[in-house]
């Protein structure tokens, strides 16, 4: 995965890494300032404490390690090595613990290897064809279609846990118990990781499907280009809906349905309210398919349609609900 692709599709991982790196610093700070006052309760099975400073170092190392894994594509191999060295330094604080010392040396060795690998890659930089590729103009969907996404039940359902986690983190960091802050922080980071996984394979300009049957409509489409991506065909189509301007979009399918490669035309099924939902039906209406194939000549110029990345509406709703909730609880 290139750095550009990571930034475009998985920025939530970078945000989660930032939160976890901040948590790592916070735990180191708690250990440095409060460890001397920790009260331990010991019995025959071992010792324990309710003070955060007691287990702060192990928690900080776990936090730094997870953050390093999430940030590695953004930081590069060398940056991940630096983060591993920071985690090793945190373990070395507990030099009296043999297990911590062994883990520290192991992380330090891994960090050194990653830093050296990153340095070698920096010297031997390969071509960056994706970075130098010219941007393609895209057409935005209509505002009503985007507003319907924001109030969809699935969006609101996904925004509820995000709102609770972010609100707990913000209120805990401002004026609340530390356990609430850390619970909200790690909950927010977990949701960001899930969001990154959902967005990982998203590519702008590629259709999302399948199309719900209750709102499906058929429209003719002309083929601009046919390529392959893995084992699937990628049909670059110009869709000509009954209402609205034509738009370009890529449709993936494992089979060349309707013999699109031969006829250079197809009959697609799409959702007029959400135009990025497009697929190729296996058994389209014969008369409509014949009319679509009868269209001759190259496709008319059309802009490539932008498709909303997964989770984007939920992120916007989460931000709005969190602002309202934090304001109300802060006033109360």
Coordinates of C-alpha atoms in Angstrom, one line a residue:
X1 CA 0.0 0.0 0.0
X2 CA 1.5 3.3 -1.0
X3 CA 1.6 6.3 1.3
X4 CA -0.9 8.2 -0.9
X5 CA -3.3 5.3 -0.9
X6 CA -3.0 5.0 2.9
X7 CA -3.7 8.7 3.4
X8 CA -6.7 8.6 1.1
X9 CA -8.4 5.4 2.3
X10 CA -7.2 4.8 5.9
X11 CA -6.6 8.2 7.6
X12 CA -8.6 6.8 10.6
X13 CA -5.6 4.6 11.3
X14 CA -3.3 7.6 11.5
X15 CA -5.8 9.4 13.8
X16 CA -6.0 6.3 16.0
X17 CA -2.2 6.2 16.1
X18 CA -2.0 9.8 17.2
X19 CA -4.4 9.1 20.1
X20 CA -2.5 6.1 21.2
X21 CA 0.9 7.9 21.0
X22 CA -0.6 10.6 23.1
X23 CA -1.9 8.0 25.6
X24 CA 1.6 6.5 25.7
X25 CA 3.1 9.9 26.6
X26 CA 0.3 10.4 29.2
X27 CA 1.1 7.0 30.9
X28 CA 4.8 7.8 31.0
X29 CA 4.0 11.1 32.6
X30 CA 1.7 9.5 35.2
X31 CA 4.4 6.9 36.0
X32 CA 7.1 9.6 36.4
X33 CA 5.1 11.9 38.6
X34 CA 3.1 9.4 40.7
X35 CA 4.9 6.1 40.9
X36 CA 6.7 6.9 44.2
X37 CA 3.3 7.3 45.9
X38 CA 1.7 4.1 44.7
X39 CA 0.3 1.9 47.4
X40 CA 0.6 -1.9 46.6
X41 CA -1.5 -4.6 48.2
X42 CA 0.3 -7.9 48.3
X43 CA -0.8 -11.4 49.2
X44 CA 0.3 -15.0 48.5
X45 CA -0.7 -14.6 44.8
X46 CA 1.2 -11.4 44.1
X47 CA 0.8 -7.6 44.4
X48 CA -1.7 -5.3 42.9
X49 CA -2.8 -1.7 43.0
X50 CA -5.7 0.5 41.8
X51 CA -3.4 3.4 41.1
X52 CA -2.9 4.1 37.4
X53 CA 0.9 4.7 37.9
X54 CA 1.4 1.1 39.0
X55 CA 0.7 -0.6 35.6
X56 CA 1.4 2.6 33.6
X57 CA 4.5 1.3 31.9
X58 CA 3.1 -2.0 30.6
X59 CA 0.0 -0.1 29.4
X60 CA 2.2 2.5 27.7
X61 CA 4.2 -0.1 25.9
X62 CA 1.1 -1.9 24.6
X63 CA -0.3 1.5 23.5
X64 CA 2.9 2.4 21.7
X65 CA 3.2 -0.9 20.0
X66 CA -0.4 -0.8 18.6
X67 CA 0.2 2.9 17.6
X68 CA 3.3 1.8 15.8
X69 CA 1.5 -0.9 13.8
X70 CA -1.2 1.6 12.8
X71 CA 1.1 4.4 11.9
X72 CA 3.7 2.3 10.0
X73 CA 2.2 2.9 6.5
X74 CA 2.1 6.7 7.2
X75 CA 5.5 6.9 9.0
X76 CA 7.3 4.5 6.8
X77 CA 9.5 1.7 8.0
X78 CA 12.0 4.2 9.5
X79 CA 9.3 6.0 11.4
X80 CA 8.0 2.7 12.7
X81 CA 11.5 1.9 13.9
X82 CA 11.7 5.1 15.8
X83 CA 8.4 4.4 17.5
X84 CA 9.7 0.9 18.5
X85 CA 12.8 2.5 20.0
X86 CA 10.6 4.8 22.0
X87 CA 8.6 1.8 23.3
X88 CA 11.9 0.1 24.2
X89 CA 13.0 3.1 26.1
X90 CA 9.7 3.0 28.1
X91 CA 10.4 -0.6 29.1
X92 CA 13.9 0.2 30.2
X93 CA 12.5 2.4 32.9
X94 CA 11.7 -0.8 34.8
X95 CA 15.2 -2.2 34.7
X96 CA 14.4 -4.3 37.8
X97 CA 12.0 -6.4 35.9
X98 CA 13.8 -9.1 33.9
X99 CA 10.9 -9.7 31.5
X100 CA 10.6 -6.0 30.8
X101 CA 14.3 -5.8 30.2
X102 CA 14.2 -8.7 27.7
X103 CA 11.3 -7.2 25.9
X104 CA 13.0 -3.8 25.8
X105 CA 16.1 -5.2 24.1
X106 CA 14.0 -7.1 21.7
X107 CA 12.0 -3.9 20.8
X108 CA 15.3 -2.0 20.5
X109 CA 16.7 -4.5 18.1
X110 CA 13.5 -4.4 16.0
X111 CA 13.6 -0.6 16.1
X112 CA 17.2 -0.5 14.9
X113 CA 16.5 -3.0 12.1
X114 CA 13.5 -0.9 10.9
X115 CA 15.4 2.4 11.0
X116 CA 18.2 0.9 8.9
X117 CA 15.7 -0.6 6.5
X118 CA 14.0 2.7 6.2
X119 CA 17.3 4.4 5.5
X120 CA 18.2 2.0 2.8
X121 CA 14.8 2.5 1.1
X122 CA 15.2 6.2 1.3
X123 CA 18.4 6.0 -0.6
X124 CA 17.0 3.6 -3.2
X125 CA 13.7 5.3 -3.9
X126 CA 11.7 3.7 -6.6
X127 CA 9.3 5.3 -9.1
X128 CA 6.2 7.0 -7.8
X129 CA 3.9 6.6 -10.6
X130 CA 0.8 7.0 -8.5
X131 CA 2.1 10.2 -6.9
X132 CA 2.8 11.7 -10.4
X133 CA -0.4 10.6 -11.9
X134 CA -2.5 13.6 -13.0
X135 CA -5.7 14.1 -11.0
X136 CA -9.0 13.2 -12.7
X137 CA -11.9 15.6 -12.4
X138 CA -14.9 14.2 -10.5
X139 CA -18.5 15.1 -10.3
X140 CA -20.1 15.4 -6.9
X141 CA -23.5 13.7 -6.3
X142 CA -26.5 15.9 -5.7
X143 CA -26.8 17.5 -2.2
X144 CA -30.2 15.7 -1.5
X145 CA -28.5 12.3 -2.0
X146 CA -25.8 13.2 0.5
X147 CA -28.3 14.5 3.0
X148 CA -30.3 11.3 2.8
X149 CA -27.1 9.4 3.8
X150 CA -26.7 11.6 6.9
X151 CA -30.1 10.7 8.2
X152 CA -30.2 7.1 7.2
X153 CA -30.9 4.6 10.1
X154 CA -27.6 2.8 9.5
X155 CA -25.7 6.1 9.7
X156 CA -27.4 7.1 13.0
X157 CA -26.9 3.6 14.4
X158 CA -23.1 3.7 13.7
X159 CA -22.8 7.3 15.1
X160 CA -24.2 6.3 18.5
X161 CA -21.1 4.4 19.8
X162 CA -18.8 6.9 18.2
X163 CA -20.6 9.8 20.0
X164 CA -20.4 8.0 23.4
X165 CA -16.7 7.2 23.0
X166 CA -15.6 10.6 21.8
X167 CA -17.7 12.4 24.4
X168 CA -16.3 10.3 27.2
X169 CA -12.7 11.0 26.0
X170 CA -13.3 14.8 25.7
X171 CA -15.1 15.1 29.1
X172 CA -12.6 12.9 30.8
X173 CA -9.6 14.8 29.4
X174 CA -11.2 18.2 30.4
X175 CA -12.6 17.6 33.9
X176 CA -13.3 13.9 34.6
X177 CA -11.9 10.7 36.0
X178 CA -8.9 9.4 34.2
X179 CA -10.5 6.0 33.7
X180 CA -13.3 7.6 31.7
X181 CA -10.8 9.5 29.6
X182 CA -8.8 6.3 28.8
X183 CA -11.9 4.3 28.2
X184 CA -13.2 6.9 25.8
X185 CA -9.8 7.2 24.1
X186 CA -9.4 3.5 23.5
X187 CA -13.0 3.2 22.4
X188 CA -12.5 6.0 19.9
X189 CA -9.2 4.4 18.6
X190 CA -11.0 1.1 18.2
X191 CA -13.8 2.7 16.2
X192 CA -11.2 4.5 14.1
X193 CA -9.5 1.2 13.3
X194 CA -12.8 -0.3 12.3
X195 CA -13.5 2.7 10.1
X196 CA -10.1 2.3 8.5
X197 CA -10.7 -1.3 7.7
X198 CA -14.0 -0.4 6.1
X199 CA -12.3 2.3 4.0
X200 CA -9.2 0.3 3.1
X201 CA -10.5 -1.1 -0.2
X202 CA -12.5 2.0 -1.2
X203 CA -11.5 3.6 -4.5
X204 CA -13.0 6.8 -5.6
X205 CA -15.0 6.5 -8.8
X206 CA -15.8 2.8 -8.4
X207 CA -19.4 1.8 -8.1
X208 CA -20.8 0.4 -4.9
X209 CA -23.4 -2.4 -5.1
X210 CA -25.6 -4.2 -5.1
X211 CA -28.5 -1.9 -6.0
X212 CA -31.6 -2.3 -3.8
X213 CA -34.4 -3.7 -5.9
X214 CA -37.2 -1.4 -4.6
X215 CA -35.5 1.7 -6.1
X216 CA -33.6 0.2 -9.0
X217 CA -33.8 1.7 -12.5
X218 CA -32.1 0.7 -15.7
X219 CA -30.0 3.1 -17.8
X220 CA -27.9 2.6 -21.0
X221 CA -24.1 2.9 -20.6
X222 CA -21.3 3.1 -23.1
X223 CA -17.9 1.4 -22.5
X224 CA -14.9 3.7 -22.3
X225 CA -12.3 1.1 -21.4
X226 CA -12.1 -2.4 -20.1
X227 CA -9.3 -3.5 -17.7
X228 CA -8.8 -6.2 -15.0
X229 CA -8.1 -5.8 -11.3
X230 CA -7.1 -9.2 -9.9
X231 CA -9.6 -11.7 -11.1
X232 CA -12.4 -9.1 -11.8
X233 CA -13.2 -7.1 -14.9
X234 CA -13.3 -3.4 -14.5
X235 CA -15.8 -1.7 -16.8
X236 CA -15.2 2.0 -17.2
X237 CA -18.7 3.1 -18.2
X238 CA -20.5 6.4 -19.1
X239 CA -23.9 6.0 -17.6
X240 CA -26.8 8.0 -19.2
X241 CA -29.6 8.1 -16.7
X242 CA -33.1 9.0 -17.7
X243 CA -32.9 12.1 -15.5
X244 CA -29.7 14.0 -14.9
X245 CA -26.4 14.5 -16.7
X246 CA -24.3 11.5 -17.8
X247 CA -21.5 10.4 -15.5
X248 CA -18.5 8.0 -15.6
X249 CA -18.0 5.3 -13.1
X250 CA -16.2 2.0 -12.9
X251 CA -18.1 -1.2 -12.3
X252 CA -16.3 -4.4 -11.2
X253 CA -17.6 -7.9 -11.9
X254 CA -15.9 -11.3 -12.1
X255 CA -17.7 -12.0 -15.4
X256 CA -18.2 -10.1 -18.7
X257 CA -21.9 -10.0 -18.4
X258 CA -24.0 -8.9 -21.4
X259 CA -20.9 -9.3 -23.6
X260 CA -19.9 -5.7 -22.9
X261 CA -16.5 -6.2 -24.4
X262 CA -18.0 -7.1 -27.7
X263 CA -20.9 -4.6 -27.9
X264 CA -19.1 -1.7 -26.2
X265 CA -22.4 -1.0 -24.4
X266 CA -24.4 -2.3 -21.5
X267 CA -27.6 -1.8 -19.6
X268 CA -26.8 -1.0 -16.0
X269 CA -29.0 -1.0 -12.9
X270 CA -28.6 2.0 -10.7
X271 CA -30.3 3.9 -7.9
X272 CA -31.4 7.3 -9.1
X273 CA -31.3 8.7 -5.6
X274 CA -27.8 7.4 -4.9
X275 CA -26.1 7.3 -8.4
X276 CA -22.9 5.7 -7.1
X277 CA -24.9 2.4 -6.6
X278 CA -24.5 0.8 -10.0
X279 CA -24.2 -2.9 -11.1
X280 CA -24.5 -5.0 -14.2
X281 CA -27.7 -7.1 -14.1
X282 CA -27.4 -10.7 -15.4
X283 CA -30.8 -10.7 -17.1
X284 CA -31.6 -7.2 -18.2
X285 CA -34.9 -6.4 -20.1
X286 CA -34.1 -7.5 -23.7
X287 CA -35.8 -4.5 -25.4
X288 CA -33.9 -2.0 -23.2
X289 CA -30.6 -3.9 -23.7
X290 CA -31.1 -3.8 -27.5
X291 CA -31.7 0.0 -27.4
X292 CA -28.5 0.4 -25.3
X293 CA -26.5 -1.6 -27.8
X294 CA -28.0 0.4 -30.7
X295 CA -26.3 3.6 -29.5
X296 CA -23.2 4.2 -31.7
X297 CA -20.2 6.4 -31.5
X298 CA -17.9 7.3 -28.7
X299 CA -19.3 8.2 -25.3
X300 CA -20.0 11.9 -24.7
X301 CA -17.6 13.6 -22.3
X302 CA -18.7 13.1 -18.8
X303 CA -17.1 13.7 -15.4
X304 CA -16.2 10.7 -13.2
X305 CA -18.7 10.4 -10.3
X306 CA -17.3 10.7 -6.8
X307 CA -18.5 7.9 -4.5
X308 CA -18.8 8.6 -0.8
X309 CA -16.2 6.6 1.2
X310 CA -17.6 4.1 3.8
X311 CA -18.3 5.7 7.1
X312 CA -18.0 9.3 6.0
X313 CA -21.7 10.2 6.9
X314 CA -21.3 8.5 10.3
X315 CA -18.2 10.5 11.0
X316 CA -20.0 13.8 10.3
X317 CA -23.0 12.9 12.4
X318 CA -20.7 11.7 15.2
X319 CA -18.9 15.0 15.2
X320 CA -22.1 17.0 15.3
X321 CA -23.7 14.9 18.0
X322 CA -20.5 15.0 20.1
X323 CA -20.4 18.8 19.9
X324 CA -24.0 19.0 21.1
X325 CA -23.5 16.5 23.9
X326 CA -20.3 18.0 25.2
X327 CA -21.9 21.4 25.2
X328 CA -25.0 20.2 27.1
X329 CA -23.0 18.2 29.7
X330 CA -20.5 21.1 30.1
X331 CA -23.3 23.6 30.7
X332 CA -25.0 21.2 33.1

